[in-house]
């Protein structure tokens, strides 16, 4: 009798815990250029269709689609957002899977894809198309009562490595963008997890330097140096994207473990 009561209580407890968890949608904004859209597994503008295990769909991983509806997330995550390129594997799905895999308290993960191939940081300044789109989608995602915006994952900069003037302006524009975004989504300390570029064209080091030393609170940088690229020498392979997704998830978990 006592045993079955205890069992019942455990069942009830896990039931309510499950409900409490499923009610929290942990929202992550995804922005930047093609490596964030994800061109892993794309060769000659064709995606090979291979979805690594770490990028598998999961009913607890949702994405805000182009019509602003929450749907179950599947690769290619950016297919309906970055429509000018052929998308493949990016860091978003392995990031989300890794979070769910390493924690039990998280509830749902809501990904908000907003990346677009081939843009410079000046195209993300307040008032631009991409900026407005990002803010609009971020607000639409957070409108739900139980949605909590946790961080933005940011992977950009290659297009700013070609001209010296762009590379030199990178740091200031990056800081301005992050500051404006935080203000416009109403989260002054919004966590930003960004990627330091491994290579670019002429002035990679200047952009990298800015990314590695953002001089802004709550900006965490993970380094893409050493990750394998496709033969185009321009985009991370699918397995590199999986690795990067895990690095970003670890960076996130480390941040919340030191602040809570
Ligand atoms: C991609 O295109 C190039 C040039 O057209 C060709 O040499 C190469 O074999 C193609 N690669 C694949 C995997 O189809
Ligand atoms: C979750 O982690 C386990 C243990 O590391 C691993 O075997 C499994 O493939 C992971 N699942 C996903 C979806 O990444
Ligand atoms: C796609 O490319 C066209 C032509 O270059 C451009 O006008 C349009 O803004 C692009 N769309 C997106 C979503 O980037
Ligand atoms: C930078 O690189 C591009 C192509 O990668 C080249 O066309 C351009 O001339 C270079 N510019 C400078 C100033 O080095
Ligand atoms: C993609 O990321 C890799 C690794 O950081 C970098 O070398 C490459 O320049 C990036 N490409 C683009 C188009 O951003």
Short mmCIF file of C-alpha atoms and ligand atoms in Angstrom, two decimals:
data_model
loop_
_atom_site.label_atom_id
_atom_site.label_comp_id
_atom_site.label_asym_id
_atom_site.label_seq_id
_atom_site.Cartn_x
_atom_site.Cartn_y
_atom_site.Cartn_z
CA UNK A 1 0.00 0.00 0.00
CA UNK A 2 2.67 2.45 1.08
CA UNK A 3 4.71 1.31 -1.88
CA UNK A 4 1.96 1.99 -4.40
CA UNK A 5 1.23 5.37 -2.80
CA UNK A 6 4.85 6.29 -3.19
CA UNK A 7 4.78 5.11 -6.77
CA UNK A 8 1.67 7.18 -7.44
CA UNK A 9 3.30 10.23 -5.94
CA UNK A 10 6.38 9.74 -8.08
CA UNK A 11 4.19 9.38 -11.15
CA UNK A 12 2.24 12.50 -10.28
CA UNK A 13 5.42 14.42 -9.62
CA UNK A 14 7.04 13.46 -12.89
CA UNK A 15 3.77 14.22 -14.67
CA UNK A 16 3.66 17.76 -13.31
CA UNK A 17 7.36 18.25 -13.90
CA UNK A 18 6.84 17.19 -17.49
CA UNK A 19 4.02 19.71 -17.87
CA UNK A 20 6.05 22.48 -16.27
CA UNK A 21 8.95 21.72 -18.58
CA UNK A 22 6.91 21.49 -21.73
CA UNK A 23 5.42 24.89 -20.99
CA UNK A 24 8.74 26.66 -21.16
CA UNK A 25 9.90 27.47 -24.65
CA UNK A 26 13.57 28.39 -24.58
CA UNK A 27 13.98 30.67 -27.56
CA UNK A 28 17.23 31.08 -29.47
CA UNK A 29 17.64 33.56 -32.32
CA UNK A 30 19.91 32.41 -35.15
CA UNK A 31 21.47 35.09 -37.35
CA UNK A 32 24.44 35.77 -39.57
CA UNK A 33 25.50 34.65 -43.02
CA UNK A 34 25.75 31.35 -44.87
CA UNK A 35 27.54 29.30 -42.20
CA UNK A 36 24.62 30.03 -39.89
CA UNK A 37 22.06 29.28 -42.60
CA UNK A 38 24.06 26.09 -42.94
CA UNK A 39 25.58 24.80 -46.14
CA UNK A 40 26.89 21.57 -44.64
CA UNK A 41 26.46 18.76 -47.15
CA UNK A 42 25.85 21.19 -50.03
CA UNK A 43 28.09 20.67 -53.07
CA UNK A 44 27.48 22.40 -56.41
CA UNK A 45 24.26 23.88 -55.07
CA UNK A 46 22.84 20.49 -54.20
CA UNK A 47 22.30 19.22 -50.67
CA UNK A 48 23.18 15.55 -50.24
CA UNK A 49 20.15 15.08 -47.98
CA UNK A 50 22.17 13.41 -45.24
CA UNK A 51 20.97 14.33 -41.74
CA UNK A 52 23.52 13.41 -39.04
CA UNK A 53 22.04 11.78 -35.93
CA UNK A 54 22.87 14.92 -33.93
CA UNK A 55 20.62 16.95 -36.25
CA UNK A 56 17.60 14.66 -35.95
CA UNK A 57 14.16 16.13 -35.41
CA UNK A 58 12.73 15.92 -31.91
CA UNK A 59 9.20 16.90 -30.85
CA UNK A 60 10.79 19.22 -28.26
CA UNK A 61 12.68 21.19 -30.93
CA UNK A 62 10.53 23.71 -32.75
CA UNK A 63 11.30 26.46 -35.20
CA UNK A 64 9.51 29.65 -36.09
CA UNK A 65 8.91 29.22 -39.79
CA UNK A 66 8.67 31.90 -42.48
CA UNK A 67 4.93 32.27 -41.74
CA UNK A 68 5.69 32.89 -38.03
CA UNK A 69 4.21 29.55 -36.99
CA UNK A 70 5.93 27.19 -34.57
CA UNK A 71 6.54 23.90 -36.36
CA UNK A 72 8.70 20.89 -35.55
CA UNK A 73 12.22 21.76 -36.69
CA UNK A 74 13.90 19.71 -39.41
CA UNK A 75 16.99 20.19 -41.56
CA UNK A 76 17.63 22.27 -43.53
CA UNK A 77 16.55 24.62 -40.78
CA UNK A 78 16.90 27.79 -42.90
CA UNK A 79 15.34 26.39 -46.09
CA UNK A 80 12.26 28.63 -45.95
CA UNK A 81 14.18 31.69 -44.70
CA UNK A 82 17.38 31.91 -46.75
CA UNK A 83 15.71 31.11 -50.03
CA UNK A 84 18.44 32.44 -52.34
CA UNK A 85 20.84 29.60 -51.59
CA UNK A 86 20.56 25.85 -51.26
CA UNK A 87 20.63 25.22 -47.54
CA UNK A 88 21.90 22.10 -45.82
CA UNK A 89 23.17 21.37 -42.33
CA UNK A 90 23.82 24.29 -39.97
CA UNK A 91 24.63 24.64 -36.27
CA UNK A 92 21.03 25.12 -35.04
CA UNK A 93 19.78 21.52 -34.88
CA UNK A 94 22.91 20.04 -33.28
CA UNK A 95 22.89 22.96 -30.81
CA UNK A 96 19.29 22.20 -29.81
CA UNK A 97 19.81 18.43 -29.67
CA UNK A 98 22.90 18.88 -27.58
CA UNK A 99 21.05 21.09 -25.08
CA UNK A 100 18.25 18.57 -24.71
CA UNK A 101 20.70 15.73 -24.50
CA UNK A 102 22.79 17.29 -21.77
CA UNK A 103 20.04 18.65 -19.54
CA UNK A 104 16.73 17.44 -18.25
CA UNK A 105 15.29 20.73 -17.12
CA UNK A 106 15.13 22.56 -20.41
CA UNK A 107 11.65 21.93 -21.77
CA UNK A 108 11.22 22.92 -25.41
CA UNK A 109 13.79 24.60 -27.59
CA UNK A 110 12.38 27.18 -30.01
CA UNK A 111 14.76 28.11 -32.81
CA UNK A 112 14.22 31.32 -34.75
CA UNK A 113 16.21 31.13 -38.01
CA UNK A 114 17.04 34.59 -39.42
CA UNK A 115 20.38 34.15 -41.25
CA UNK A 116 20.96 35.11 -44.87
CA UNK A 117 23.92 34.18 -47.04
CA UNK A 118 26.45 36.73 -48.24
CA UNK A 119 25.79 39.79 -46.09
CA UNK A 120 28.10 42.30 -44.44
CA UNK A 121 27.65 43.55 -40.89
CA UNK A 122 26.46 46.90 -42.28
CA UNK A 123 23.43 45.00 -43.58
CA UNK A 124 22.51 44.13 -39.99
CA UNK A 125 22.54 47.68 -38.63
CA UNK A 126 19.35 49.11 -37.13
CA UNK A 127 16.81 49.95 -39.82
CA UNK A 128 18.07 47.53 -42.48
CA UNK A 129 15.91 44.76 -43.95
CA UNK A 130 17.76 41.98 -42.13
CA UNK A 131 17.72 43.85 -38.82
CA UNK A 132 14.02 44.58 -39.04
CA UNK A 133 13.29 41.01 -40.01
CA UNK A 134 15.29 39.72 -37.03
CA UNK A 135 13.56 42.02 -34.55
CA UNK A 136 10.14 41.24 -35.99
CA UNK A 137 10.73 37.48 -35.81
CA UNK A 138 12.25 37.73 -32.32
CA UNK A 139 9.17 39.60 -31.10
CA UNK A 140 6.79 37.18 -32.79
CA UNK A 141 8.61 34.28 -31.15
CA UNK A 142 8.48 35.79 -27.68
CA UNK A 143 4.83 36.81 -27.85
CA UNK A 144 3.82 33.45 -26.43
CA UNK A 145 3.39 33.59 -22.68
CA UNK A 146 5.80 30.79 -21.95
CA UNK A 147 8.52 31.79 -24.37
CA UNK A 148 11.77 33.02 -22.86
CA UNK A 149 14.43 34.37 -25.20
CA UNK A 150 17.71 32.90 -23.99
CA UNK A 151 20.32 33.98 -26.52
CA UNK A 152 21.21 34.87 -30.07
CA UNK A 153 23.61 32.62 -31.94
CA UNK A 154 25.58 34.78 -34.38
CA UNK A 155 27.92 33.64 -37.15
CA UNK A 156 28.96 36.26 -39.65
CA UNK A 157 31.94 38.29 -40.79
CA UNK A 158 33.42 36.63 -43.87
CA UNK A 159 31.93 39.29 -46.17
CA UNK A 160 33.65 41.98 -44.09
CA UNK A 161 37.13 40.54 -44.62
CA UNK A 162 37.51 41.66 -48.26
CA UNK A 163 37.91 45.43 -47.86
CA UNK A 164 40.10 47.02 -45.21
CA UNK A 165 37.49 49.69 -44.50
CA UNK A 166 34.86 47.05 -43.72
CA UNK A 167 37.23 45.03 -41.56
CA UNK A 168 38.29 48.11 -39.60
CA UNK A 169 34.66 49.11 -39.05
CA UNK A 170 33.67 45.61 -37.92
CA UNK A 171 34.07 45.95 -34.20
CA UNK A 172 32.11 49.17 -33.88
CA UNK A 173 29.33 47.89 -36.13
CA UNK A 174 29.14 44.60 -34.26
CA UNK A 175 28.84 46.39 -30.91
CA UNK A 176 26.23 48.77 -32.29
CA UNK A 177 24.19 45.93 -33.75
CA UNK A 178 24.22 43.90 -30.53
CA UNK A 179 23.34 46.97 -28.44
CA UNK A 180 20.49 48.07 -30.71
CA UNK A 181 19.12 44.55 -30.91
CA UNK A 182 19.11 44.15 -27.13
CA UNK A 183 17.27 47.40 -26.80
CA UNK A 184 14.72 46.66 -29.53
CA UNK A 185 13.85 43.20 -28.23
CA UNK A 186 13.70 44.59 -24.69
CA UNK A 187 16.40 42.35 -23.19
CA UNK A 188 19.30 44.66 -22.24
CA UNK A 189 21.57 41.78 -21.23
CA UNK A 190 20.61 39.34 -24.00
CA UNK A 191 23.32 36.70 -24.24
CA UNK A 192 25.08 36.52 -27.59
CA UNK A 193 27.08 33.44 -28.53
CA UNK A 194 29.11 34.17 -31.63
CA UNK A 195 31.66 32.36 -33.75
CA UNK A 196 35.15 33.65 -34.53
CA UNK A 197 35.91 33.14 -38.22
CA UNK A 198 38.71 30.78 -39.15
CA UNK A 199 39.38 32.27 -42.57
CA UNK A 200 38.11 34.85 -45.01
CA UNK A 201 39.66 36.82 -47.85
CA UNK A 202 42.13 39.64 -47.15
CA UNK A 203 41.58 40.93 -43.64
CA UNK A 204 40.34 37.96 -41.61
CA UNK A 205 42.58 38.75 -38.65
CA UNK A 206 41.03 42.17 -38.08
CA UNK A 207 37.50 40.73 -38.02
CA UNK A 208 38.61 37.77 -35.90
CA UNK A 209 40.25 40.09 -33.43
CA UNK A 210 36.96 41.97 -33.01
CA UNK A 211 35.07 38.71 -32.54
CA UNK A 212 37.53 37.38 -29.98
CA UNK A 213 37.53 40.67 -28.03
CA UNK A 214 33.97 41.99 -28.32
CA UNK A 215 34.40 44.33 -25.31
CA UNK A 216 30.72 44.05 -24.55
CA UNK A 217 29.08 42.24 -21.63
CA UNK A 218 27.39 38.89 -22.20
CA UNK A 219 29.03 38.16 -25.52
CA UNK A 220 30.66 34.75 -25.64
CA UNK A 221 32.84 33.71 -28.58
CA UNK A 222 33.60 30.18 -29.71
CA UNK A 223 36.37 29.64 -32.25
CA UNK A 224 35.79 27.95 -35.61
CA UNK A 225 39.52 27.63 -36.24
CA UNK A 226 40.41 24.02 -36.95
CA UNK A 227 36.98 23.02 -38.21
CA UNK A 228 36.95 21.31 -41.58
CA UNK A 229 35.61 23.21 -44.61
CA UNK A 230 34.08 21.97 -47.85
CA UNK A 231 36.31 21.99 -50.92
CA UNK A 232 34.94 25.47 -51.75
CA UNK A 233 37.02 26.58 -48.74
CA UNK A 234 34.10 28.76 -47.81
CA UNK A 235 31.63 26.69 -45.79
CA UNK A 236 31.71 24.31 -42.86
CA UNK A 237 30.97 20.66 -43.64
CA UNK A 238 28.04 18.92 -41.97
CA UNK A 239 30.27 17.26 -39.37
CA UNK A 240 31.93 20.60 -38.58
CA UNK A 241 28.49 22.13 -38.11
CA UNK A 242 27.63 19.34 -35.67
CA UNK A 243 30.83 20.04 -33.76
CA UNK A 244 30.13 23.78 -33.75
CA UNK A 245 26.56 23.22 -32.55
CA UNK A 246 27.94 21.29 -29.60
CA UNK A 247 30.51 23.99 -28.88
CA UNK A 248 27.78 26.63 -28.82
CA UNK A 249 25.59 24.46 -26.58
CA UNK A 250 28.49 23.97 -24.16
CA UNK A 251 29.13 27.72 -24.18
CA UNK A 252 25.46 28.32 -23.35
CA UNK A 253 25.35 25.74 -20.56
CA UNK A 254 28.53 27.12 -19.09
CA UNK A 255 27.06 30.62 -19.08
CA UNK A 256 23.89 29.61 -17.29
CA UNK A 257 25.76 27.47 -14.80
CA UNK A 258 27.88 30.44 -13.76
CA UNK A 259 25.04 32.98 -13.61
CA UNK A 260 22.37 30.93 -11.84
C1 LIG B 1 30.88 20.04 -58.98
O1 LIG B 1 31.08 20.79 -60.18
C2 LIG B 1 32.42 20.73 -60.67
C3 LIG B 1 32.55 21.69 -61.82
O2 LIG B 1 31.37 21.75 -62.56
C4 LIG B 1 32.75 19.29 -61.03
O3 LIG B 1 34.07 19.20 -61.48
C5 LIG B 1 32.58 18.41 -59.80
O4 LIG B 1 32.79 17.06 -60.14
C6 LIG B 1 31.20 18.56 -59.20
N1 LIG B 1 31.17 17.85 -57.94
C7 LIG B 1 30.18 17.05 -57.59
C8 LIG B 1 30.34 16.35 -56.27
O5 LIG B 1 29.20 16.87 -58.27
C1 LIG B 2 22.73 12.07 -27.03
O1 LIG B 2 23.89 11.67 -26.30
C2 LIG B 2 24.19 10.30 -26.39
C3 LIG B 2 25.35 10.00 -25.45
O2 LIG B 2 26.43 10.85 -25.74
C4 LIG B 2 24.49 9.93 -27.84
O3 LIG B 2 24.77 8.57 -27.95
C5 LIG B 2 23.29 10.31 -28.70
O4 LIG B 2 23.60 10.07 -30.05
C6 LIG B 2 22.92 11.75 -28.50
N1 LIG B 2 21.70 12.06 -29.25
C7 LIG B 2 21.62 13.08 -30.10
C8 LIG B 2 20.31 13.27 -30.79
O5 LIG B 2 22.53 13.85 -30.30
C1 LIG B 3 17.61 37.17 -53.34
O1 LIG B 3 18.30 37.72 -54.42
C2 LIG B 3 17.63 38.79 -55.06
C3 LIG B 3 18.42 39.18 -56.28
O2 LIG B 3 19.78 39.29 -55.98
C4 LIG B 3 17.48 39.94 -54.06
O3 LIG B 3 16.81 41.01 -54.64
C5 LIG B 3 16.69 39.42 -52.86
O4 LIG B 3 16.64 40.42 -51.88
C6 LIG B 3 17.33 38.20 -52.28
N1 LIG B 3 16.46 37.63 -51.28
C7 LIG B 3 16.91 37.25 -50.12
C8 LIG B 3 15.89 36.61 -49.23
O5 LIG B 3 18.08 37.40 -49.78
C1 LIG B 4 40.66 41.46 -51.46
O1 LIG B 4 40.34 40.18 -52.00
C2 LIG B 4 39.56 40.23 -53.17
C3 LIG B 4 39.15 38.82 -53.57
O2 LIG B 4 39.34 37.91 -52.58
C4 LIG B 4 40.30 40.93 -54.25
O3 LIG B 4 39.54 40.96 -55.43
C5 LIG B 4 40.59 42.34 -53.81
O4 LIG B 4 41.35 43.00 -54.75
C6 LIG B 4 41.33 42.36 -52.48
N1 LIG B 4 41.37 43.75 -52.02
C7 LIG B 4 42.39 44.26 -51.35
C8 LIG B 4 42.33 45.72 -51.07
O5 LIG B 4 43.32 43.62 -50.97
C1 LIG B 5 32.45 29.91 -42.83
O1 LIG B 5 33.16 29.61 -41.65
C2 LIG B 5 34.50 29.25 -41.85
C3 LIG B 5 35.09 28.87 -40.51
O2 LIG B 5 35.09 29.98 -39.68
C4 LIG B 5 35.25 30.40 -42.48
O3 LIG B 5 36.57 30.02 -42.72
C5 LIG B 5 34.55 30.81 -43.78
O4 LIG B 5 35.15 31.96 -44.30
C6 LIG B 5 33.09 31.10 -43.52
N1 LIG B 5 32.42 31.37 -44.77
C7 LIG B 5 31.50 32.31 -44.92
C8 LIG B 5 30.95 32.49 -46.28
O5 LIG B 5 31.12 32.99 -44.00
#
